[in-house]
Amino acid sequence: MPARRVVCRTCRAVLAALHGFPHSTASDVEARVGAADTSAGMSHQGLYNVLEDLTGAGLIRRIEPAGSPTRYELRVGDNHLVCRRCGLIEDVDCATGVAPCLEPVGRTGFAVEEAGITWWGLCVRCRPEAPQ
């Protein structure tokens, strides 16, 4: 008999809370889970444990933009644009073909598991020359 993957009720609630809300903080997820299911009764530590488990299983991704709280998302293979002023985060699909600087030189024995790029700048709303 094939193995069945069992996803706990709390895990399902966290995944549902991330659906449609990319780049959510743990507090965002907690608020959505609580609003959707007041009987969930999840502690802060329980939430962080579930987020860590889902990240470890590759079902969600944790991103940590400098100067911003840790964020979680369902997309696991993209890159990001981050506004230095307002903190807006936009997803950027990975490049196809050969991308620059994704093969580190002199890896010294590392088994590379993931590469990500974050571009920093000012979004259209924060640029002084942008039309309002």
PDB file of C-alpha atoms in Angstrom:
ATOM      1  CA  MET A   1       0.000   0.000   0.000  1.00  0.00           C
ATOM      2  CA  PRO A   2       1.466   3.420  -0.903  1.00  0.00           C
ATOM      3  CA  ALA A   3       2.389   5.713   1.979  1.00  0.00           C
ATOM      4  CA  ARG A   4      -0.142   8.411   2.749  1.00  0.00           C
ATOM      5  CA  ARG A   5       0.998  11.877   3.617  1.00  0.00           C
ATOM      6  CA  VAL A   6      -0.900  13.110   6.620  1.00  0.00           C
ATOM      7  CA  VAL A   7      -1.107  16.852   7.057  1.00  0.00           C
ATOM      8  CA  CYS A   8      -2.238  17.990  10.479  1.00  0.00           C
ATOM      9  CA  ARG A   9      -5.157  20.332  10.910  1.00  0.00           C
ATOM     10  CA  THR A  10      -2.845  23.140  12.042  1.00  0.00           C
ATOM     11  CA  CYS A  11      -0.610  22.682   9.002  1.00  0.00           C
ATOM     12  CA  ARG A  12      -3.624  22.885   6.721  1.00  0.00           C
ATOM     13  CA  ALA A  13      -4.775  26.045   8.507  1.00  0.00           C
ATOM     14  CA  VAL A  14      -1.348  27.684   8.060  1.00  0.00           C
ATOM     15  CA  LEU A  15      -1.193  26.714   4.371  1.00  0.00           C
ATOM     16  CA  ALA A  16      -4.694  28.145   3.869  1.00  0.00           C
ATOM     17  CA  ALA A  17      -3.656  31.353   5.666  1.00  0.00           C
ATOM     18  CA  LEU A  18      -0.745  31.784   3.237  1.00  0.00           C
ATOM     19  CA  HIS A  19      -2.854  31.127   0.147  1.00  0.00           C
ATOM     20  CA  GLY A  20      -3.322  34.467  -1.615  1.00  0.00           C
ATOM     21  CA  PHE A  21      -1.156  36.305   0.929  1.00  0.00           C
ATOM     22  CA  PRO A  22       2.487  36.074  -0.147  1.00  0.00           C
ATOM     23  CA  HIS A  23       5.219  37.460   2.103  1.00  0.00           C
ATOM     24  CA  SER A  24       3.178  37.064   5.296  1.00  0.00           C
ATOM     25  CA  THR A  25       4.758  37.477   8.697  1.00  0.00           C
ATOM     26  CA  ALA A  26       4.105  34.926  11.435  1.00  0.00           C
ATOM     27  CA  SER A  27       1.771  37.497  13.032  1.00  0.00           C
ATOM     28  CA  ASP A  28      -0.168  37.798   9.761  1.00  0.00           C
ATOM     29  CA  VAL A  29      -0.542  34.025   9.596  1.00  0.00           C
ATOM     30  CA  GLU A  30      -1.566  33.822  13.255  1.00  0.00           C
ATOM     31  CA  ALA A  31      -4.268  36.464  12.756  1.00  0.00           C
ATOM     32  CA  ARG A  32      -5.668  34.699   9.683  1.00  0.00           C
ATOM     33  CA  VAL A  33      -5.638  31.264  11.324  1.00  0.00           C
ATOM     34  CA  GLY A  34      -7.376  32.672  14.407  1.00  0.00           C
ATOM     35  CA  ALA A  35      -9.977  34.492  12.314  1.00  0.00           C
ATOM     36  CA  ALA A  36     -10.684  31.394  10.226  1.00  0.00           C
ATOM     37  CA  ASP A  37     -10.785  28.872  13.073  1.00  0.00           C
ATOM     38  CA  THR A  38     -11.172  30.118  16.633  1.00  0.00           C
ATOM     39  CA  SER A  39     -10.996  26.520  17.861  1.00  0.00           C
ATOM     40  CA  ALA A  40      -7.465  26.079  16.494  1.00  0.00           C
ATOM     41  CA  GLY A  41      -5.984  27.137  19.832  1.00  0.00           C
ATOM     42  CA  MET A  42      -2.478  27.431  18.424  1.00  0.00           C
ATOM     43  CA  SER A  43       0.215  28.894  20.670  1.00  0.00           C
ATOM     44  CA  HIS A  44       2.894  31.225  19.319  1.00  0.00           C
ATOM     45  CA  GLN A  45       5.473  28.466  19.703  1.00  0.00           C
ATOM     46  CA  GLY A  46       3.136  25.981  18.014  1.00  0.00           C
ATOM     47  CA  LEU A  47       2.775  28.332  15.057  1.00  0.00           C
ATOM     48  CA  TYR A  48       6.542  28.731  14.725  1.00  0.00           C
ATOM     49  CA  ASN A  49       6.968  24.952  14.951  1.00  0.00           C
ATOM     50  CA  VAL A  50       4.455  24.446  12.126  1.00  0.00           C
ATOM     51  CA  LEU A  51       6.098  27.165  10.003  1.00  0.00           C
ATOM     52  CA  GLU A  52       9.486  25.501  10.548  1.00  0.00           C
ATOM     53  CA  ASP A  53       8.091  22.045   9.704  1.00  0.00           C
ATOM     54  CA  LEU A  54       6.409  23.292   6.520  1.00  0.00           C
ATOM     55  CA  THR A  55       9.588  25.124   5.510  1.00  0.00           C
ATOM     56  CA  GLY A  56      11.684  22.016   6.152  1.00  0.00           C
ATOM     57  CA  ALA A  57       9.298  19.928   4.072  1.00  0.00           C
ATOM     58  CA  GLY A  58       9.626  22.397   1.176  1.00  0.00           C
ATOM     59  CA  LEU A  59       5.924  23.277   1.244  1.00  0.00           C
ATOM     60  CA  ILE A  60       6.533  26.934   2.081  1.00  0.00           C
ATOM     61  CA  ARG A  61       9.497  29.271   1.856  1.00  0.00           C
ATOM     62  CA  ARG A  62      10.945  31.566   4.507  1.00  0.00           C
ATOM     63  CA  ILE A  63      12.452  34.829   3.314  1.00  0.00           C
ATOM     64  CA  GLU A  64      14.336  37.256   5.529  1.00  0.00           C
ATOM     65  CA  PRO A  65      14.753  40.656   3.857  1.00  0.00           C
ATOM     66  CA  ALA A  66      17.161  42.887   5.788  1.00  0.00           C
ATOM     67  CA  GLY A  67      15.320  45.263   8.112  1.00  0.00           C
ATOM     68  CA  SER A  68      12.078  43.304   7.840  1.00  0.00           C
ATOM     69  CA  PRO A  69      10.519  40.526   9.897  1.00  0.00           C
ATOM     70  CA  THR A  70      10.803  36.995   8.576  1.00  0.00           C
ATOM     71  CA  ARG A  71       8.136  36.306   5.971  1.00  0.00           C
ATOM     72  CA  TYR A  72       6.575  33.150   4.576  1.00  0.00           C
ATOM     73  CA  GLU A  73       5.139  32.301   1.183  1.00  0.00           C
ATOM     74  CA  LEU A  74       3.862  29.376  -0.838  1.00  0.00           C
ATOM     75  CA  ARG A  75       6.064  30.129  -3.870  1.00  0.00           C
ATOM     76  CA  VAL A  76       9.359  28.389  -3.316  1.00  0.00           C
ATOM     77  CA  GLY A  77      11.289  29.026  -6.519  1.00  0.00           C
ATOM     78  CA  ASP A  78      11.213  32.747  -7.142  1.00  0.00           C
ATOM     79  CA  ASN A  79      13.338  35.805  -6.446  1.00  0.00           C
ATOM     80  CA  HIS A  80      12.301  39.153  -5.006  1.00  0.00           C
ATOM     81  CA  LEU A  81      12.315  42.916  -5.502  1.00  0.00           C
ATOM     82  CA  VAL A  82      12.280  44.827  -2.188  1.00  0.00           C
ATOM     83  CA  CYS A  83      11.612  48.536  -1.749  1.00  0.00           C
ATOM     84  CA  ARG A  84      14.130  50.101   0.641  1.00  0.00           C
ATOM     85  CA  ARG A  85      11.668  52.786   1.730  1.00  0.00           C
ATOM     86  CA  CYS A  86       8.262  51.149   2.258  1.00  0.00           C
ATOM     87  CA  GLY A  87       9.309  47.477   2.409  1.00  0.00           C
ATOM     88  CA  LEU A  88       7.080  46.347  -0.474  1.00  0.00           C
ATOM     89  CA  ILE A  89       8.119  42.887  -1.687  1.00  0.00           C
ATOM     90  CA  GLU A  90       7.363  41.727  -5.228  1.00  0.00           C
ATOM     91  CA  ASP A  91       7.916  38.243  -6.631  1.00  0.00           C
ATOM     92  CA  VAL A  92      10.170  37.843  -9.658  1.00  0.00           C
ATOM     93  CA  ASP A  93      10.125  34.583 -11.587  1.00  0.00           C
ATOM     94  CA  CYS A  94      13.440  32.808 -11.963  1.00  0.00           C
ATOM     95  CA  ALA A  95      15.282  33.398 -15.180  1.00  0.00           C
ATOM     96  CA  THR A  96      15.297  30.653 -17.750  1.00  0.00           C
ATOM     97  CA  GLY A  97      18.513  29.537 -19.321  1.00  0.00           C
ATOM     98  CA  VAL A  98      21.866  30.488 -17.881  1.00  0.00           C
ATOM     99  CA  ALA A  99      21.571  33.081 -15.112  1.00  0.00           C
ATOM    100  CA  PRO A 100      24.608  35.064 -13.968  1.00  0.00           C
ATOM    101  CA  CYS A 101      26.243  34.373 -10.608  1.00  0.00           C
ATOM    102  CA  LEU A 102      24.171  31.327  -9.722  1.00  0.00           C
ATOM    103  CA  GLU A 103      27.119  28.941  -9.860  1.00  0.00           C
ATOM    104  CA  PRO A 104      29.482  29.951  -7.064  1.00  0.00           C
ATOM    105  CA  VAL A 105      33.174  29.875  -7.854  1.00  0.00           C
ATOM    106  CA  GLY A 106      35.333  27.923  -5.427  1.00  0.00           C
ATOM    107  CA  ARG A 107      32.525  26.223  -3.490  1.00  0.00           C
ATOM    108  CA  THR A 108      35.066  24.444  -1.253  1.00  0.00           C
ATOM    109  CA  GLY A 109      32.977  21.324  -0.913  1.00  0.00           C
ATOM    110  CA  PHE A 110      29.550  22.903  -0.483  1.00  0.00           C
ATOM    111  CA  ALA A 111      26.545  21.020  -1.855  1.00  0.00           C
ATOM    112  CA  VAL A 112      24.464  23.990  -3.034  1.00  0.00           C
ATOM    113  CA  GLU A 113      20.768  23.412  -2.358  1.00  0.00           C
ATOM    114  CA  GLU A 114      19.277  26.798  -3.177  1.00  0.00           C
ATOM    115  CA  ALA A 115      20.189  30.128  -4.724  1.00  0.00           C
ATOM    116  CA  GLY A 116      18.118  33.257  -4.481  1.00  0.00           C
ATOM    117  CA  ILE A 117      18.437  36.808  -5.644  1.00  0.00           C
ATOM    118  CA  THR A 118      16.981  39.881  -3.987  1.00  0.00           C
ATOM    119  CA  TRP A 119      17.030  43.165  -5.842  1.00  0.00           C
ATOM    120  CA  TRP A 120      16.821  46.270  -3.629  1.00  0.00           C
ATOM    121  CA  GLY A 121      15.603  49.667  -4.766  1.00  0.00           C
ATOM    122  CA  LEU A 122      12.596  51.976  -4.653  1.00  0.00           C
ATOM    123  CA  CYS A 123       9.138  50.943  -5.811  1.00  0.00           C
ATOM    124  CA  VAL A 124       7.115  53.136  -8.153  1.00  0.00           C
ATOM    125  CA  ARG A 125       5.261  54.751  -5.216  1.00  0.00           C
ATOM    126  CA  CYS A 126       8.472  55.656  -3.367  1.00  0.00           C
ATOM    127  CA  ARG A 127      10.534  56.998  -6.271  1.00  0.00           C
ATOM    128  CA  PRO A 128      10.528  60.805  -6.216  1.00  0.00           C
ATOM    129  CA  GLU A 129      10.287  61.031 -10.012  1.00  0.00           C
ATOM    130  CA  ALA A 130       7.420  58.532 -10.233  1.00  0.00           C
ATOM    131  CA  PRO A 131       4.018  59.925 -11.236  1.00  0.00           C
ATOM    132  CA  GLN A 132       1.597  59.849  -8.322  1.00  0.00           C
TER     133      GLN A 132
END
